[in-house]
Amino acid sequence: MTPVKYPLAERFHEVQGEGQFVGTRMAFVRMVGCSVGQKVCTACDTDFDRMRPELGGGTYTADELVAYAKPVGRMCITGGEPLDRDIRPLLLAATAAGVTCHVETSGTQLPAWLTAGQWGSGNRVHYVDGKLVRMWLCVSPKPGYTNEMVVEHADEVKVIVGGLGDGPGWPTVEQAAAWANLGQLVYIQPRNHTKAVNEDNLAAVLALTEKYPRLRVSCQLHKFLGVR
């Protein structure tokens, strides 16, 4: 059987700048393509439209990507929208090698093979086709997201204050607070510039935590550090 090959826009090792694992070194693999697209997320700050060999982009098998992530033990599968593709072979190969996969999704896709996470020994666990996988699921809801996925599947939810575009369907701060009140780990993050933090938006996010103290702040540390 021919191994599945994944088209990547880029890949690199760097510290995570967002969410629960901020400051943790990971192997980032950015999938090509996004079902939401930049016509919706008009302020998207990532390039996922094509493979960029000069940035490590290209086509890779699951085993090749796991070998790339093995030295740091964590792989951030991002995009674009990684759940547009069948990443089961990648998740299973990573788990077999002891590598944890951090999947970042818009929440617009709910693949049938992903079983809702359950709590065990204080940590959420996930199953792919009934097989336990080492996965952390971050949902940053975009228009078209499913509440079911946000509430029942996510290990963390990240809400961009102001969204990344105009129009209906973006989650509100009030919704973020409601998810946090249900016990979900919820971060609010300012809509920033492509390579720098928007100080005004960050100040607005910090002020929101006074009204909604259960919400946490994600500020895109990598943009403060000037790294990818």
mmCIF file with all atom_site columns, C-alpha atoms in Angstrom, residues 39-149:
data_model
loop_
_atom_site.group_PDB
_atom_site.id
_atom_site.type_symbol
_atom_site.label_atom_id
_atom_site.label_alt_id
_atom_site.label_comp_id
_atom_site.label_asym_id
_atom_site.label_entity_id
_atom_site.label_seq_id
_atom_site.pdbx_PDB_ins_code
_atom_site.Cartn_x
_atom_site.Cartn_y
_atom_site.Cartn_z
_atom_site.occupancy
_atom_site.B_iso_or_equiv
_atom_site.pdbx_formal_charge
_atom_site.auth_seq_id
_atom_site.auth_comp_id
_atom_site.auth_asym_id
_atom_site.auth_atom_id
_atom_site.pdbx_PDB_model_num
ATOM 1   C CA . LYS A 1 39  ? -12.258 35.217 1.845  1.00 0.00 ? 39  LYS A CA 1
ATOM 2   C CA . VAL A 1 40  ? -13.741 34.609 5.308  1.00 0.00 ? 40  VAL A CA 1
ATOM 3   C CA . CYS A 1 41  ? -10.616 35.129 7.425  1.00 0.00 ? 41  CYS A CA 1
ATOM 4   C CA . THR A 1 42  ? -9.530  38.287 5.642  1.00 0.00 ? 42  THR A CA 1
ATOM 5   C CA . ALA A 1 43  ? -6.989  39.098 8.369  1.00 0.00 ? 43  ALA A CA 1
ATOM 6   C CA . CYS A 1 44  ? -5.407  35.620 8.380  1.00 0.00 ? 44  CYS A CA 1
ATOM 7   C CA . ASP A 1 45  ? -1.698  35.901 9.223  1.00 0.00 ? 45  ASP A CA 1
ATOM 8   C CA . THR A 1 46  ? -0.473  32.619 7.698  1.00 0.00 ? 46  THR A CA 1
ATOM 9   C CA . ASP A 1 47  ? 0.529   31.465 4.210  1.00 0.00 ? 47  ASP A CA 1
ATOM 10  C CA . PHE A 1 48  ? -0.990  28.078 3.456  1.00 0.00 ? 48  PHE A CA 1
ATOM 11  C CA . ASP A 1 49  ? -1.867  28.405 -0.223 1.00 0.00 ? 49  ASP A CA 1
ATOM 12  C CA . ARG A 1 50  ? 1.066   26.449 -1.678 1.00 0.00 ? 50  ARG A CA 1
ATOM 13  C CA . MET A 1 51  ? 4.088   24.334 -0.815 1.00 0.00 ? 51  MET A CA 1
ATOM 14  C CA . ARG A 1 52  ? 7.145   26.464 -0.127 1.00 0.00 ? 52  ARG A CA 1
ATOM 15  C CA . PRO A 1 53  ? 10.333  24.367 -0.451 1.00 0.00 ? 53  PRO A CA 1
ATOM 16  C CA . GLU A 1 54  ? 12.475  27.217 0.838  1.00 0.00 ? 54  GLU A CA 1
ATOM 17  C CA . LEU A 1 55  ? 10.541  26.977 4.131  1.00 0.00 ? 55  LEU A CA 1
ATOM 18  C CA . GLY A 1 56  ? 10.616  23.208 4.368  1.00 0.00 ? 56  GLY A CA 1
ATOM 19  C CA . GLY A 1 57  ? 7.397   22.716 2.425  1.00 0.00 ? 57  GLY A CA 1
ATOM 20  C CA . GLY A 1 58  ? 6.771   19.697 0.229  1.00 0.00 ? 58  GLY A CA 1
ATOM 21  C CA . THR A 1 59  ? 5.079   16.311 0.398  1.00 0.00 ? 59  THR A CA 1
ATOM 22  C CA . TYR A 1 60  ? 5.884   14.050 3.337  1.00 0.00 ? 60  TYR A CA 1
ATOM 23  C CA . THR A 1 61  ? 4.773   10.680 4.650  1.00 0.00 ? 61  THR A CA 1
ATOM 24  C CA . ALA A 1 62  ? 3.537   10.266 8.205  1.00 0.00 ? 62  ALA A CA 1
ATOM 25  C CA . ASP A 1 63  ? 6.764   8.482  9.153  1.00 0.00 ? 63  ASP A CA 1
ATOM 26  C CA . GLU A 1 64  ? 8.874   11.337 7.764  1.00 0.00 ? 64  GLU A CA 1
ATOM 27  C CA . LEU A 1 65  ? 6.924   13.914 9.770  1.00 0.00 ? 65  LEU A CA 1
ATOM 28  C CA . VAL A 1 66  ? 7.093   11.843 12.942 1.00 0.00 ? 66  VAL A CA 1
ATOM 29  C CA . ALA A 1 67  ? 10.867  11.529 12.533 1.00 0.00 ? 67  ALA A CA 1
ATOM 30  C CA . TYR A 1 68  ? 11.038  15.309 12.146 1.00 0.00 ? 68  TYR A CA 1
ATOM 31  C CA . ALA A 1 69  ? 9.080   15.821 15.382 1.00 0.00 ? 69  ALA A CA 1
ATOM 32  C CA . LYS A 1 70  ? 10.664  13.031 17.427 1.00 0.00 ? 70  LYS A CA 1
ATOM 33  C CA . PRO A 1 71  ? 13.588  15.134 18.793 1.00 0.00 ? 71  PRO A CA 1
ATOM 34  C CA . VAL A 1 72  ? 11.169  17.570 20.506 1.00 0.00 ? 72  VAL A CA 1
ATOM 35  C CA . GLY A 1 73  ? 8.369   15.091 21.233 1.00 0.00 ? 73  GLY A CA 1
ATOM 36  C CA . ARG A 1 74  ? 5.511   17.325 20.088 1.00 0.00 ? 74  ARG A CA 1
ATOM 37  C CA . MET A 1 75  ? 4.107   18.057 16.635 1.00 0.00 ? 75  MET A CA 1
ATOM 38  C CA . CYS A 1 76  ? 1.762   20.975 15.968 1.00 0.00 ? 76  CYS A CA 1
ATOM 39  C CA . ILE A 1 77  ? -0.418  20.079 12.972 1.00 0.00 ? 77  ILE A CA 1
ATOM 40  C CA . THR A 1 78  ? -1.813  23.339 11.697 1.00 0.00 ? 78  THR A CA 1
ATOM 41  C CA . GLY A 1 79  ? -2.793  25.085 8.485  1.00 0.00 ? 79  GLY A CA 1
ATOM 42  C CA . GLY A 1 80  ? -4.875  26.086 6.796  1.00 0.00 ? 80  GLY A CA 1
ATOM 43  C CA . GLU A 1 81  ? -7.291  23.471 8.051  1.00 0.00 ? 81  GLU A CA 1
ATOM 44  C CA . PRO A 1 82  ? -5.627  20.134 8.912  1.00 0.00 ? 82  PRO A CA 1
ATOM 45  C CA . LEU A 1 83  ? -8.941  18.320 9.402  1.00 0.00 ? 83  LEU A CA 1
ATOM 46  C CA . ASP A 1 84  ? -9.710  18.816 5.709  1.00 0.00 ? 84  ASP A CA 1
ATOM 47  C CA . ARG A 1 85  ? -7.332  15.854 5.290  1.00 0.00 ? 85  ARG A CA 1
ATOM 48  C CA . ASP A 1 86  ? -7.274  12.332 6.677  1.00 0.00 ? 86  ASP A CA 1
ATOM 49  C CA . ILE A 1 87  ? -4.613  12.698 9.355  1.00 0.00 ? 87  ILE A CA 1
ATOM 50  C CA . ARG A 1 88  ? -5.342  9.340  10.982 1.00 0.00 ? 88  ARG A CA 1
ATOM 51  C CA . PRO A 1 89  ? -2.092  7.733  9.750  1.00 0.00 ? 89  PRO A CA 1
ATOM 52  C CA . LEU A 1 90  ? -0.143  10.695 11.110 1.00 0.00 ? 90  LEU A CA 1
ATOM 53  C CA . LEU A 1 91  ? -1.835  10.600 14.530 1.00 0.00 ? 91  LEU A CA 1
ATOM 54  C CA . LEU A 1 92  ? -1.389  6.846  14.866 1.00 0.00 ? 92  LEU A CA 1
ATOM 55  C CA . ALA A 1 93  ? 2.256   6.905  13.743 1.00 0.00 ? 93  ALA A CA 1
ATOM 56  C CA . ALA A 1 94  ? 3.028   9.735  16.144 1.00 0.00 ? 94  ALA A CA 1
ATOM 57  C CA . THR A 1 95  ? 1.375   7.929  19.040 1.00 0.00 ? 95  THR A CA 1
ATOM 58  C CA . ALA A 1 96  ? 3.355   4.763  18.315 1.00 0.00 ? 96  ALA A CA 1
ATOM 59  C CA . ALA A 1 97  ? 6.567   6.828  18.426 1.00 0.00 ? 97  ALA A CA 1
ATOM 60  C CA . GLY A 1 98  ? 5.634   8.605  21.672 1.00 0.00 ? 98  GLY A CA 1
ATOM 61  C CA . VAL A 1 99  ? 5.056   11.962 19.949 1.00 0.00 ? 99  VAL A CA 1
ATOM 62  C CA . THR A 1 100 ? 2.070   14.100 21.004 1.00 0.00 ? 100 THR A CA 1
ATOM 63  C CA . CYS A 1 101 ? 0.163   15.829 18.203 1.00 0.00 ? 101 CYS A CA 1
ATOM 64  C CA . HIS A 1 102 ? -1.343  19.272 18.763 1.00 0.00 ? 102 HIS A CA 1
ATOM 65  C CA . VAL A 1 103 ? -4.064  19.727 16.159 1.00 0.00 ? 103 VAL A CA 1
ATOM 66  C CA . GLU A 1 104 ? -5.220  23.304 15.484 1.00 0.00 ? 104 GLU A CA 1
ATOM 67  C CA . THR A 1 105 ? -8.592  23.524 13.750 1.00 0.00 ? 105 THR A CA 1
ATOM 68  C CA . SER A 1 106 ? -11.321 26.005 12.885 1.00 0.00 ? 106 SER A CA 1
ATOM 69  C CA . GLY A 1 107 ? -13.970 23.668 14.272 1.00 0.00 ? 107 GLY A CA 1
ATOM 70  C CA . THR A 1 108 ? -15.786 23.534 10.925 1.00 0.00 ? 108 THR A CA 1
ATOM 71  C CA . GLN A 1 109 ? -14.897 19.894 10.319 1.00 0.00 ? 109 GLN A CA 1
ATOM 72  C CA . LEU A 1 110 ? -16.023 17.016 12.538 1.00 0.00 ? 110 LEU A CA 1
ATOM 73  C CA . PRO A 1 111 ? -14.566 13.847 10.996 1.00 0.00 ? 111 PRO A CA 1
ATOM 74  C CA . ALA A 1 112 ? -16.470 10.662 11.730 1.00 0.00 ? 112 ALA A CA 1
ATOM 75  C CA . TRP A 1 113 ? -13.282 8.921  12.856 1.00 0.00 ? 113 TRP A CA 1
ATOM 76  C CA . LEU A 1 114 ? -12.711 11.319 15.765 1.00 0.00 ? 114 LEU A CA 1
ATOM 77  C CA . THR A 1 115 ? -14.380 10.162 18.974 1.00 0.00 ? 115 THR A CA 1
ATOM 78  C CA . ALA A 1 116 ? -15.243 12.796 21.562 1.00 0.00 ? 116 ALA A CA 1
ATOM 79  C CA . GLY A 1 117 ? -12.554 13.214 24.172 1.00 0.00 ? 117 GLY A CA 1
ATOM 80  C CA . GLN A 1 118 ? -13.148 11.792 27.601 1.00 0.00 ? 118 GLN A CA 1
ATOM 81  C CA . TRP A 1 119 ? -11.589 12.657 30.907 1.00 0.00 ? 119 TRP A CA 1
ATOM 82  C CA . GLY A 1 120 ? -9.163  10.157 32.404 1.00 0.00 ? 120 GLY A CA 1
ATOM 83  C CA . SER A 1 121 ? -6.616  10.649 35.201 1.00 0.00 ? 121 SER A CA 1
ATOM 84  C CA . GLY A 1 122 ? -7.148  14.418 35.001 1.00 0.00 ? 122 GLY A CA 1
ATOM 85  C CA . ASN A 1 123 ? -6.428  14.640 31.264 1.00 0.00 ? 123 ASN A CA 1
ATOM 86  C CA . ARG A 1 124 ? -8.657  14.480 28.206 1.00 0.00 ? 124 ARG A CA 1
ATOM 87  C CA . VAL A 1 125 ? -8.038  11.487 25.966 1.00 0.00 ? 125 VAL A CA 1
ATOM 88  C CA . HIS A 1 126 ? -8.945  11.052 22.299 1.00 0.00 ? 126 HIS A CA 1
ATOM 89  C CA . TYR A 1 127 ? -9.622  8.060  20.093 1.00 0.00 ? 127 TYR A CA 1
ATOM 90  C CA . VAL A 1 128 ? -9.189  7.633  16.351 1.00 0.00 ? 128 VAL A CA 1
ATOM 91  C CA . ASP A 1 129 ? -11.224 4.727  14.983 1.00 0.00 ? 129 ASP A CA 1
ATOM 92  C CA . GLY A 1 130 ? -11.350 3.399  18.529 1.00 0.00 ? 130 GLY A CA 1
ATOM 93  C CA . LYS A 1 131 ? -7.580  3.624  19.057 1.00 0.00 ? 131 LYS A CA 1
ATOM 94  C CA . LEU A 1 132 ? -6.166  5.858  21.774 1.00 0.00 ? 132 LEU A CA 1
ATOM 95  C CA . VAL A 1 133 ? -3.981  8.644  20.358 1.00 0.00 ? 133 VAL A CA 1
ATOM 96  C CA . ARG A 1 134 ? -1.684  11.225 21.912 1.00 0.00 ? 134 ARG A CA 1
ATOM 97  C CA . MET A 1 135 ? -3.517  14.352 20.797 1.00 0.00 ? 135 MET A CA 1
ATOM 98  C CA . TRP A 1 136 ? -4.277  17.833 22.083 1.00 0.00 ? 136 TRP A CA 1
ATOM 99  C CA . LEU A 1 137 ? -7.111  19.498 20.141 1.00 0.00 ? 137 LEU A CA 1
ATOM 100 C CA . CYS A 1 138 ? -7.207  23.290 19.890 1.00 0.00 ? 138 CYS A CA 1
ATOM 101 C CA . VAL A 1 139 ? -10.350 24.741 18.311 1.00 0.00 ? 139 VAL A CA 1
ATOM 102 C CA . SER A 1 140 ? -10.309 28.367 17.179 1.00 0.00 ? 140 SER A CA 1
ATOM 103 C CA . PRO A 1 141 ? -13.901 28.761 15.942 1.00 0.00 ? 141 PRO A CA 1
ATOM 104 C CA . LYS A 1 142 ? -14.479 30.345 12.556 1.00 0.00 ? 142 LYS A CA 1
ATOM 105 C CA . PRO A 1 143 ? -17.836 30.933 10.777 1.00 0.00 ? 143 PRO A CA 1
ATOM 106 C CA . GLY A 1 144 ? -19.399 27.537 10.226 1.00 0.00 ? 144 GLY A CA 1
ATOM 107 C CA . TYR A 1 145 ? -17.997 25.982 13.409 1.00 0.00 ? 145 TYR A CA 1
ATOM 108 C CA . THR A 1 146 ? -20.024 23.397 15.320 1.00 0.00 ? 146 THR A CA 1
ATOM 109 C CA . ASN A 1 147 ? -20.811 23.961 18.976 1.00 0.00 ? 147 ASN A CA 1
ATOM 110 C CA . GLU A 1 148 ? -20.649 20.205 19.499 1.00 0.00 ? 148 GLU A CA 1
ATOM 111 C CA . MET A 1 149 ? -17.036 20.106 18.473 1.00 0.00 ? 149 MET A CA 1
#
